[in-house]
XYZ file of N, CA and C in Angstrom:
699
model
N 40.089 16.332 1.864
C 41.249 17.032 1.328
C 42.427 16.073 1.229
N 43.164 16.150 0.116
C 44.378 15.001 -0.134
C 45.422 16.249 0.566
N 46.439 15.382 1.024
C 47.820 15.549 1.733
C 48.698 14.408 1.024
N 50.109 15.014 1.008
C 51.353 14.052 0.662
C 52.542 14.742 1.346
N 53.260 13.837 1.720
C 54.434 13.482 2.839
C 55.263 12.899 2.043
N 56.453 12.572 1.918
C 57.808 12.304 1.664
C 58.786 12.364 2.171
N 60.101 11.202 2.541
C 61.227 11.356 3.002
C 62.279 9.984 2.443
N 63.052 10.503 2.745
C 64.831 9.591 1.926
C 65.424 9.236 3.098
N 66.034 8.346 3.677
C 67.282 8.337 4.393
C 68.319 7.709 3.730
N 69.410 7.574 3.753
C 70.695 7.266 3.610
C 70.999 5.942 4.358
N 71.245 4.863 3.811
C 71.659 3.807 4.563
C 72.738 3.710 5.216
N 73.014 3.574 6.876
C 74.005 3.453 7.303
C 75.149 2.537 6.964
N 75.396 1.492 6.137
C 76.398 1.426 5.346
C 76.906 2.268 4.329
N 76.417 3.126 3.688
C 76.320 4.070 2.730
C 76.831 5.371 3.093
N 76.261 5.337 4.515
C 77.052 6.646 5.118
C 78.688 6.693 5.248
N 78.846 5.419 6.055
C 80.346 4.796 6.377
C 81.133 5.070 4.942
N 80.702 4.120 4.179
C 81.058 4.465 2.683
C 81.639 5.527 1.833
N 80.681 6.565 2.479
C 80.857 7.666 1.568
C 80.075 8.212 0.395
N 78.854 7.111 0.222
C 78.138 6.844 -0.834
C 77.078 7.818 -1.041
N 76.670 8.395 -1.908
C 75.501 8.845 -1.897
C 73.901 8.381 -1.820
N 73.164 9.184 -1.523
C 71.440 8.329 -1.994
C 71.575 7.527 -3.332
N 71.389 6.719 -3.018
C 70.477 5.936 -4.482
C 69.238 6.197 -4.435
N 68.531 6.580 -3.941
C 67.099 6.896 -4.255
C 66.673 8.184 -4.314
N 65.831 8.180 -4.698
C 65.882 9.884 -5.145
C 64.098 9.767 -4.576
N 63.256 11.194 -4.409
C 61.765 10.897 -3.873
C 61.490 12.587 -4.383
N 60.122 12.731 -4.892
C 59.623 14.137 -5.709
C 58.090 13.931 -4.803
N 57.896 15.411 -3.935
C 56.324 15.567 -3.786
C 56.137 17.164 -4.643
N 54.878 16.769 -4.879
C 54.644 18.233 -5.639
C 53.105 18.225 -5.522
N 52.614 19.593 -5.362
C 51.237 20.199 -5.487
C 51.416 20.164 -7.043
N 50.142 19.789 -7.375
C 49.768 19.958 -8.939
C 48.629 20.348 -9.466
N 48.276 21.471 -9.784
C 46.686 21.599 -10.186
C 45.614 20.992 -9.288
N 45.747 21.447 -8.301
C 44.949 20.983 -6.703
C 45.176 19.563 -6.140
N 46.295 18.925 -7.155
C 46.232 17.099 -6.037
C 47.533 17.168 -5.898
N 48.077 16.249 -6.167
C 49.163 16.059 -5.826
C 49.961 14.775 -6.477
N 51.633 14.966 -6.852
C 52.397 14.425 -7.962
C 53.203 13.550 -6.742
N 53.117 12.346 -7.006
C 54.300 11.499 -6.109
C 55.383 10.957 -6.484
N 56.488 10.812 -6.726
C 57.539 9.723 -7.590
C 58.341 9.571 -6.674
N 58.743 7.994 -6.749
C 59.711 7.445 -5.887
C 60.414 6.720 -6.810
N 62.256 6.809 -7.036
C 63.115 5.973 -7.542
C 63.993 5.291 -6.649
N 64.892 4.056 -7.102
C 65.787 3.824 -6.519
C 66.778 3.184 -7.509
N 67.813 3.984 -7.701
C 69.287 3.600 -8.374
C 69.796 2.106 -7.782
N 70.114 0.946 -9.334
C 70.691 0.125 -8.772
C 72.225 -0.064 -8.275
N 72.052 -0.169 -7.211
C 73.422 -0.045 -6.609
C 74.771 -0.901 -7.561
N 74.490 -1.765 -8.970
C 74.941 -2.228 -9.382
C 75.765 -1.452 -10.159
N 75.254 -0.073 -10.750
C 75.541 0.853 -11.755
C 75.914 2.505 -10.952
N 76.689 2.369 -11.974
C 77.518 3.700 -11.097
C 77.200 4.514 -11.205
N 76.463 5.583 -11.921
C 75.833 6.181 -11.558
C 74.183 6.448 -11.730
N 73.862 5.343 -10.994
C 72.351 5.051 -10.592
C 71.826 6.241 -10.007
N 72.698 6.746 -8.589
C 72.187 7.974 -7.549
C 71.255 9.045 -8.487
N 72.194 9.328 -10.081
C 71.657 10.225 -10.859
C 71.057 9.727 -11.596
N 70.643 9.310 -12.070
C 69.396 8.643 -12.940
C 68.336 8.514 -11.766
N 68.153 8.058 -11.162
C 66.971 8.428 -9.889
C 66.115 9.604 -9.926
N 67.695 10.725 -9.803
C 67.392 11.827 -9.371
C 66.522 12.550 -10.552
N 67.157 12.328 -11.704
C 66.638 12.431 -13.133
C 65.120 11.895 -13.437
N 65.119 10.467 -13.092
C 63.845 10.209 -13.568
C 62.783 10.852 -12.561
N 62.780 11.008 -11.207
C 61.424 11.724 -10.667
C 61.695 13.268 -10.771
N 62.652 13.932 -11.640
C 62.377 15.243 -12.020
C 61.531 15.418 -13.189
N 61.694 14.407 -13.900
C 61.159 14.096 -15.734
C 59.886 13.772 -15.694
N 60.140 12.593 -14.383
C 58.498 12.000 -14.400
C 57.274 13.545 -13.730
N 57.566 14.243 -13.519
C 56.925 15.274 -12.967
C 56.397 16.616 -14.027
N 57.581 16.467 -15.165
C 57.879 17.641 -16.048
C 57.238 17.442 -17.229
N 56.945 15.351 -17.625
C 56.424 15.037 -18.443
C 54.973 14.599 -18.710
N 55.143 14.229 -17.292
C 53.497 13.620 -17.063
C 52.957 14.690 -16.204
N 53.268 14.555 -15.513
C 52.502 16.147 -14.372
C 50.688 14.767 -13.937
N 49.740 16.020 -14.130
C 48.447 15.179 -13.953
C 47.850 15.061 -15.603
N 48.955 14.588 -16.569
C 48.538 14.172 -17.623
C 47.897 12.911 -17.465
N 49.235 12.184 -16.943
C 48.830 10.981 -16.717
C 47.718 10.040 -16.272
N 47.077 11.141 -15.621
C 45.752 10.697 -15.409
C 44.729 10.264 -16.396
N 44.601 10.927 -17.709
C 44.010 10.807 -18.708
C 44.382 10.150 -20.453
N 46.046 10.761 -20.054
C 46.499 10.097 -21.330
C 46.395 8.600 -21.520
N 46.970 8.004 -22.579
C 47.035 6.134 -22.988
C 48.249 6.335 -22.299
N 48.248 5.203 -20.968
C 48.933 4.049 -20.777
C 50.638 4.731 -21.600
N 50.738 3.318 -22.643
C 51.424 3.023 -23.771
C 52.049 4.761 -23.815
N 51.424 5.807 -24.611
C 51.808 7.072 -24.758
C 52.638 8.252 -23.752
N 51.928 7.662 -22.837
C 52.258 8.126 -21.696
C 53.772 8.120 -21.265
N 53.956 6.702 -20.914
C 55.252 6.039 -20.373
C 56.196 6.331 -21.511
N 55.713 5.815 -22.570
C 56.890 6.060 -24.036
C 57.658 7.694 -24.060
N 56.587 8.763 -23.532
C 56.804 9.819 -23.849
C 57.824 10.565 -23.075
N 58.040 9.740 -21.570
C 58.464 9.862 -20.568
C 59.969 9.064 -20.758
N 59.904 7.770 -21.224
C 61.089 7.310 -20.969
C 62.067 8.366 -22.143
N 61.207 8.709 -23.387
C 62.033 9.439 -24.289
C 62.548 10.684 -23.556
N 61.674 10.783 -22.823
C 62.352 12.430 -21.986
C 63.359 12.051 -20.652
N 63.106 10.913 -20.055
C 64.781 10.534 -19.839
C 65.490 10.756 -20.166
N 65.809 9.471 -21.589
C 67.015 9.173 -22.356
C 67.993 10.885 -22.708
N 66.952 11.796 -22.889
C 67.369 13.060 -23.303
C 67.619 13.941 -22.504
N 67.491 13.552 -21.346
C 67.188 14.176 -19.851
C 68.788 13.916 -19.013
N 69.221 12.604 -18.970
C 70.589 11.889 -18.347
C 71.583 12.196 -19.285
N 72.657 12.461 -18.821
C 74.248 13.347 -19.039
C 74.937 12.395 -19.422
N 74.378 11.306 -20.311
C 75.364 10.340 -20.771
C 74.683 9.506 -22.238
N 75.608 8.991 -22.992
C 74.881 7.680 -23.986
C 74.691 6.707 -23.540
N 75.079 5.939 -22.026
C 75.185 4.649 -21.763
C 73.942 4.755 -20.711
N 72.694 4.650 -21.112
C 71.891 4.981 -20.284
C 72.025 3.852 -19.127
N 72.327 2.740 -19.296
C 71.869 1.269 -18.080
C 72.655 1.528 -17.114
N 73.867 2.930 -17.126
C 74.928 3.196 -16.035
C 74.090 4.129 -15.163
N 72.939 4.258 -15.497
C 72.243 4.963 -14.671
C 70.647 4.767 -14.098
N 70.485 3.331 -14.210
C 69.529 2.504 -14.349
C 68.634 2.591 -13.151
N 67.968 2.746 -12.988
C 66.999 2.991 -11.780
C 65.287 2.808 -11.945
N 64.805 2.170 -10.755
C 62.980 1.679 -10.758
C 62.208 2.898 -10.794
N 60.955 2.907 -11.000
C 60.563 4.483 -10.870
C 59.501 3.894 -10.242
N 58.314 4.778 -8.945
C 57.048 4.483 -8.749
C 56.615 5.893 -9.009
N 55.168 5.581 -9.120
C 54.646 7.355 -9.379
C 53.257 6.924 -9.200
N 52.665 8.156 -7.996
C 50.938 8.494 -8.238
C 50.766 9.629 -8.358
N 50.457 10.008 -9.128
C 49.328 11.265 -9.604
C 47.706 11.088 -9.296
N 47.542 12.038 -7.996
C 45.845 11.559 -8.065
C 45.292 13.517 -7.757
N 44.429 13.629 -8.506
C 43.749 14.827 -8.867
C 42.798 15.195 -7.599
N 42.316 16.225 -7.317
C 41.740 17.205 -6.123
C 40.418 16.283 -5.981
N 39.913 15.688 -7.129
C 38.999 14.925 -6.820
C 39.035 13.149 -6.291
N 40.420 13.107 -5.806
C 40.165 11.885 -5.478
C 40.884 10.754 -6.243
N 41.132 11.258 -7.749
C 41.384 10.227 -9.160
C 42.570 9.907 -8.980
N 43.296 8.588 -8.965
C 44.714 8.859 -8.697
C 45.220 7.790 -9.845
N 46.180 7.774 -10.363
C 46.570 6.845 -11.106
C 48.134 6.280 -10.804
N 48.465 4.641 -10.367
C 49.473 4.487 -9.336
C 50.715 3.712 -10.874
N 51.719 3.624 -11.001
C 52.495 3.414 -12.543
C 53.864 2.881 -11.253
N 54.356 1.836 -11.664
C 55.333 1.123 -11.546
C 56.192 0.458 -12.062
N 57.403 0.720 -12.267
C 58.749 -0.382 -12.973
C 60.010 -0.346 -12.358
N 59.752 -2.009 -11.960
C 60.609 -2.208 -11.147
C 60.411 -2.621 -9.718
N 61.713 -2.639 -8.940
C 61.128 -3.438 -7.770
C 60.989 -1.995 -6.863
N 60.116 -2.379 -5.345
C 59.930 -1.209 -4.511
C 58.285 -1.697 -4.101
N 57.868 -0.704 -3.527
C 56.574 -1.667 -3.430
C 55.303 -0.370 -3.514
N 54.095 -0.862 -4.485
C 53.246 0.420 -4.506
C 51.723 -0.064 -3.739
N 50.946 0.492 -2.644
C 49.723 0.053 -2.425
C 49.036 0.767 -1.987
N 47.990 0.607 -1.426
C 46.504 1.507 -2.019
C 45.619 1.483 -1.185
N 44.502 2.148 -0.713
C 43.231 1.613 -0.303
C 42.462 3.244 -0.847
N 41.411 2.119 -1.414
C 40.462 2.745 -2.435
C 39.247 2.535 -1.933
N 38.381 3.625 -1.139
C 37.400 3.085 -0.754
C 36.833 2.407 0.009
N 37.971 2.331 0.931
C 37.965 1.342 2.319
C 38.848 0.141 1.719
N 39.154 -0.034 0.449
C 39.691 -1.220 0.148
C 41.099 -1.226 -0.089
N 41.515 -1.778 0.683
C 43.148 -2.116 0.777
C 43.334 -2.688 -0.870
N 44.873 -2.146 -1.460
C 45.210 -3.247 -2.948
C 46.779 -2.929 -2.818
N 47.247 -3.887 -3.897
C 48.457 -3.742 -4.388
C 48.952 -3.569 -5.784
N 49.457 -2.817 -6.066
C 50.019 -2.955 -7.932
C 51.220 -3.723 -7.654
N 52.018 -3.762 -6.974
C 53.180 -4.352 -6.947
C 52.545 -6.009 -6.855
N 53.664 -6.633 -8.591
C 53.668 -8.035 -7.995
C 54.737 -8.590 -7.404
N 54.377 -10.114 -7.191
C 55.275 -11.290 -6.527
C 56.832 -11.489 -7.609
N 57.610 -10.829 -7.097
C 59.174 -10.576 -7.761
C 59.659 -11.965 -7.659
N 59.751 -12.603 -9.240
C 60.127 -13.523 -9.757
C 61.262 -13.598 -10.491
N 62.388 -12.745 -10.046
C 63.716 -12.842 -10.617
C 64.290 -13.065 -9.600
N 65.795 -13.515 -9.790
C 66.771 -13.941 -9.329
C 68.048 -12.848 -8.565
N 68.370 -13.342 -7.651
C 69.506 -11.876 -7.126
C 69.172 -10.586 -7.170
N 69.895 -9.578 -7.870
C 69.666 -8.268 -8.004
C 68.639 -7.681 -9.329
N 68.353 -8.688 -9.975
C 67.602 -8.485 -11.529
C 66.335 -8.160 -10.930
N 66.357 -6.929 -12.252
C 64.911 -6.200 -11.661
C 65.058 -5.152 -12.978
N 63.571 -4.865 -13.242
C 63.838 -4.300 -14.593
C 63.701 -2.569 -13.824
N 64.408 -1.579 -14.922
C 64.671 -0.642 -14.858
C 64.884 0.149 -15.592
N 64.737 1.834 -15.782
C 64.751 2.765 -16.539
C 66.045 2.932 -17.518
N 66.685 2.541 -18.135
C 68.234 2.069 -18.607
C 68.432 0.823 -19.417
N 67.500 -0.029 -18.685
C 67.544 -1.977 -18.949
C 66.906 -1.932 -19.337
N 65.640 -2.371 -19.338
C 64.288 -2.073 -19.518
C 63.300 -1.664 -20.377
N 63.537 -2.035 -22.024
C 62.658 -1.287 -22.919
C 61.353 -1.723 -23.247
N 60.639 -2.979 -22.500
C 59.535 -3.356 -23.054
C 58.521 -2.374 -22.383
N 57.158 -2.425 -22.555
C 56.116 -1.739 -22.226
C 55.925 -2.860 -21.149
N 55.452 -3.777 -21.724
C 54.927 -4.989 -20.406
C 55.507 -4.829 -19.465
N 57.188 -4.442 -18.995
C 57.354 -4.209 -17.917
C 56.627 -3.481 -16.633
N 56.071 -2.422 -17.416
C 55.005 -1.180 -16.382
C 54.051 -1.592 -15.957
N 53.748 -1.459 -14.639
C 52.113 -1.584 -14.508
C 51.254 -0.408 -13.772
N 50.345 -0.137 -14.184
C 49.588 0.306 -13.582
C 47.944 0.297 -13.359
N 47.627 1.307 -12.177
C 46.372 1.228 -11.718
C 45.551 2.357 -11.726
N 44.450 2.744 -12.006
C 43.641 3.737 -11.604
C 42.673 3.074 -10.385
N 42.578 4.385 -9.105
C 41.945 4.396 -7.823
C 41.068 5.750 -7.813
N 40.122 5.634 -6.931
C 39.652 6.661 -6.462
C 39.648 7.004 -5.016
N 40.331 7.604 -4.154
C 40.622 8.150 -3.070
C 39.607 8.478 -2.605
N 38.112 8.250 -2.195
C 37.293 8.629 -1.572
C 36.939 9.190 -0.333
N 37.560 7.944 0.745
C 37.120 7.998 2.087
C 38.165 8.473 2.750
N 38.000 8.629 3.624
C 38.989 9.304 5.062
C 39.459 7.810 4.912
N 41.227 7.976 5.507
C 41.843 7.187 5.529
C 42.160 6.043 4.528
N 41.426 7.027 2.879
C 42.276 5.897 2.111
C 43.516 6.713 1.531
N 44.203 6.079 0.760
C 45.352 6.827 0.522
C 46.340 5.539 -0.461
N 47.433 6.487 -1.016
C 48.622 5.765 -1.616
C 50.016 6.143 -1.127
N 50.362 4.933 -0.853
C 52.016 4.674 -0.411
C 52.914 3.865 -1.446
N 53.863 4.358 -1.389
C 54.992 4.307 -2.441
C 56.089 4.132 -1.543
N 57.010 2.947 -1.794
C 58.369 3.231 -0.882
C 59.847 2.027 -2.333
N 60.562 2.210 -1.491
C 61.409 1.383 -2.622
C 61.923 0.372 -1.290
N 62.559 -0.756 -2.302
C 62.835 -1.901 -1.557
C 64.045 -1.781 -0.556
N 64.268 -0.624 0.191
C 64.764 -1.094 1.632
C 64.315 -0.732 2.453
N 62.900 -0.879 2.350
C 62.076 -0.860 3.205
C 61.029 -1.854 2.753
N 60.871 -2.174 1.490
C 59.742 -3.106 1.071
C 60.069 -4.404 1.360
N 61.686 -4.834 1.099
C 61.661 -6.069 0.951
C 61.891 -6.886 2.583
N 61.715 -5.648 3.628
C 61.536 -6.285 4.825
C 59.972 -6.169 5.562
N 59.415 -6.502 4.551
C 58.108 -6.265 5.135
C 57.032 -7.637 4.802
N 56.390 -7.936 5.999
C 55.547 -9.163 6.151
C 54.468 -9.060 5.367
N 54.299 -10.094 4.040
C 53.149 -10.043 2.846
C 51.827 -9.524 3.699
N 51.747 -10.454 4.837
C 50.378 -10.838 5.435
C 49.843 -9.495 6.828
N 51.174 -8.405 6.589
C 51.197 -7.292 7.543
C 50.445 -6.395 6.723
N 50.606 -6.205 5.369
C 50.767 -5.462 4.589
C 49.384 -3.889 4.581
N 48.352 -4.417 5.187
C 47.420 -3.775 5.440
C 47.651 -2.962 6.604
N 47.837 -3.783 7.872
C 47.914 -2.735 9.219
C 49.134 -2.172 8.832
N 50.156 -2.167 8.089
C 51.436 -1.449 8.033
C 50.958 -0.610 7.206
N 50.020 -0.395 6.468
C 49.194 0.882 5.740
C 48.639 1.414 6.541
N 47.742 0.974 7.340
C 46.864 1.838 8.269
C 47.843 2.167 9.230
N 48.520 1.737 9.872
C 49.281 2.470 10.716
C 50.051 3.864 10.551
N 50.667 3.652 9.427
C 51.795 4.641 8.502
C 50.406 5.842 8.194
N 49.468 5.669 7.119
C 48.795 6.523 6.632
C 47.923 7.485 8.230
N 47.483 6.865 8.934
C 47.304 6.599 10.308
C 48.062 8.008 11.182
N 49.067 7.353 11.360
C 50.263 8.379 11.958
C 50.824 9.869 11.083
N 50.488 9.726 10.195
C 50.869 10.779 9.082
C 49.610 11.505 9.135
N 48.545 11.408 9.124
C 47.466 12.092 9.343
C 47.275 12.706 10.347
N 48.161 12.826 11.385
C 47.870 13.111 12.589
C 49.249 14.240 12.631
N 49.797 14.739 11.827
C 50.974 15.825 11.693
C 50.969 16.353 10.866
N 51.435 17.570 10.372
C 51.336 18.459 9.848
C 52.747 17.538 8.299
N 52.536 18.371 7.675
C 53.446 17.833 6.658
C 55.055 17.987 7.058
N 55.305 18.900 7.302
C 56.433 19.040 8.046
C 57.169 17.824 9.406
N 56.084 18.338 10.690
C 56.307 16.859 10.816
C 56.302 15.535 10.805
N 55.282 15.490 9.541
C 54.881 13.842 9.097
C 56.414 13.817 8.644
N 56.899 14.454 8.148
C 58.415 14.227 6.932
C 59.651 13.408 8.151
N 59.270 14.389 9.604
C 60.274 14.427 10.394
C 60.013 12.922 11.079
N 58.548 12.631 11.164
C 58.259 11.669 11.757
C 58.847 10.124 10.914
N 59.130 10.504 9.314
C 58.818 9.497 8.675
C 60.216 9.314 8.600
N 61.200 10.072 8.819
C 62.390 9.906 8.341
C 63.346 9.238 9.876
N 62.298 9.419 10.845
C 63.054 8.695 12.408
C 62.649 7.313 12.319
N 61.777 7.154 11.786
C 61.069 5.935 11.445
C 62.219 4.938 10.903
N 62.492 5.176 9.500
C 63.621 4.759 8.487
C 64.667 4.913 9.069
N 65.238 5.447 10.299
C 66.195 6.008 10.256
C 66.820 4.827 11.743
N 65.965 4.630 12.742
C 65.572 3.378 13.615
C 65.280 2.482 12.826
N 65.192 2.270 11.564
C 64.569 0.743 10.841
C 65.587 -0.648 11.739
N 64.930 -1.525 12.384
C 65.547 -2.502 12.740
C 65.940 -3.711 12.277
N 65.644 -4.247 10.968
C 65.485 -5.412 10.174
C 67.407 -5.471 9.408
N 66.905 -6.987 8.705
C 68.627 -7.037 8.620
C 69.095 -5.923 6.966
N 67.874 -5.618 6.273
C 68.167 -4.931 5.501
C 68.546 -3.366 5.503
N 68.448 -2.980 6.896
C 68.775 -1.759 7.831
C 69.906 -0.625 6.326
N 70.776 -1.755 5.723
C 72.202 -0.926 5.300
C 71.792 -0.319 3.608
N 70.579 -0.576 3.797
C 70.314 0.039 2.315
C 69.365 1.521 2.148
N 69.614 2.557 1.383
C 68.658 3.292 1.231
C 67.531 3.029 1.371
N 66.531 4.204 1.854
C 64.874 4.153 2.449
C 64.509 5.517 1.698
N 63.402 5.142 1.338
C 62.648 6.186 0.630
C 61.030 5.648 1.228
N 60.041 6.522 1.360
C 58.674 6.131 1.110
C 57.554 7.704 0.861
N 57.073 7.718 0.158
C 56.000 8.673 0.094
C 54.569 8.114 0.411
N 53.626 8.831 0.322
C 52.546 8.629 0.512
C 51.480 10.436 -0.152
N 50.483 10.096 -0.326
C 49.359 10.448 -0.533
C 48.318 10.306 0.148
N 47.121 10.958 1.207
C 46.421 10.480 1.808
C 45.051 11.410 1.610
N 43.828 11.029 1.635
C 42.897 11.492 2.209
C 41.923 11.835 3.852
N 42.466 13.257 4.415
C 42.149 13.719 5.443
C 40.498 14.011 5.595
N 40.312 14.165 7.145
C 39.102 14.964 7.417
C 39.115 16.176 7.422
N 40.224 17.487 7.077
C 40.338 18.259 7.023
C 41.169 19.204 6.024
């Protein structure tokens, strides 16, 4: 049986601030599996918080468990158009934000779609993976829902969720970009691990003390992470 968990915290600089989430996070039951989207607004653009919030309402409304089957290419196009028409403004890049998303179906099928930075990974079958690549830009550049019009930017993956304890995790980079390349597996099994062992409710509660104690120097930025998992029950 698939399960999904989700939680946001607020970065304690952000709090001080006054600032709102920049990241925005969507779980949803869908035709027996389950819909994941994780954004994060660049803190560069003013109102990022809402475009976040926007794109994992859209990404849910447009794709649902289409995505599983539709083209790639069709898919995403159809979605960013339901953005652009979706956000309360003409200047879309003032609201520029990464999107992650898995959609994986009652049977297991999941399909993992990424743009932008944040980090998406997997184990399929006993097999640990990553869609997220090695971020080869400079400073804050990072492509995004606003910036962002090529297709090549997106990537994605189709998995099959088979075994107990495989699953998909989704988080955005203030939590990704403090995390050890070479950890990257036991910090899956652990997380998917511990979440399996609570009810959804308190996986949420568990996940958000987690983020909320984060000790690393990137501590002052929004935390988001979802997940998707396959249980024994």
């Amino acid at each position: 049986m698939l399960r999904a968990i989700g939680a946001s915290v607020i970065g304690p600089a952000h709090i001080l601030e006054g600032r709102p989430n920049q990241d925005a996070i969507l779980v949803r039951r869908n035709q027996g599996g389950w819909f994941l989207a994780v954004a994060d607004g660049l803190g560069s653009r003013t109102l990022s918080h809402i475009g976040a919030r926007m794109a994992v309402q859209v990404a849910r409304e447009s794709l649902g468990m289409d995505v599983l089957t539709a083209e790639p290419r069709e898919a995403i196009q159809r979605f960013y158009r339901s953005w652009l028409k979706a956000i309360p403004t003409q200047e879309p890049g003032t609201m520029a934000t990464t999107l992650l998303i898995a959609s994986c179906g009652a049977d297991g099928r999941c399909r993992i779609v990424q743009l932008g930075d944040g980090l998406a990974m997997y184990r399929a079958g006993g097999h640990f993976g990553l869609l997220t690549e090695v971020r080869t830009g400079f400073g804050n550049e990072t492509d995004a829902l606003g910036v962002t019009k090529s297709f090549s930017a997106w990537r994605y993956q189709d998995v099959v969720l088979s075994e107990v304890g495989d699953g998909v995790i989704l988080m955005t980079d203030g939590l990704a970009d403090d995390l050890v390349p070479e950890r990257l597996d036991s910090f899956f099994s652990w997380v998917i691990g511990e979440a399996a062992k609570r009810s959804r409710r308190n996986g949420r509660k568990w996940l958000e003390q987690q983020m909320t104690a984060w000790p690393t120097a990137l501590h002052a930025d929004d935390k988001s992470i979802g997940l998707i998992l396959r249980g024994d029950r």
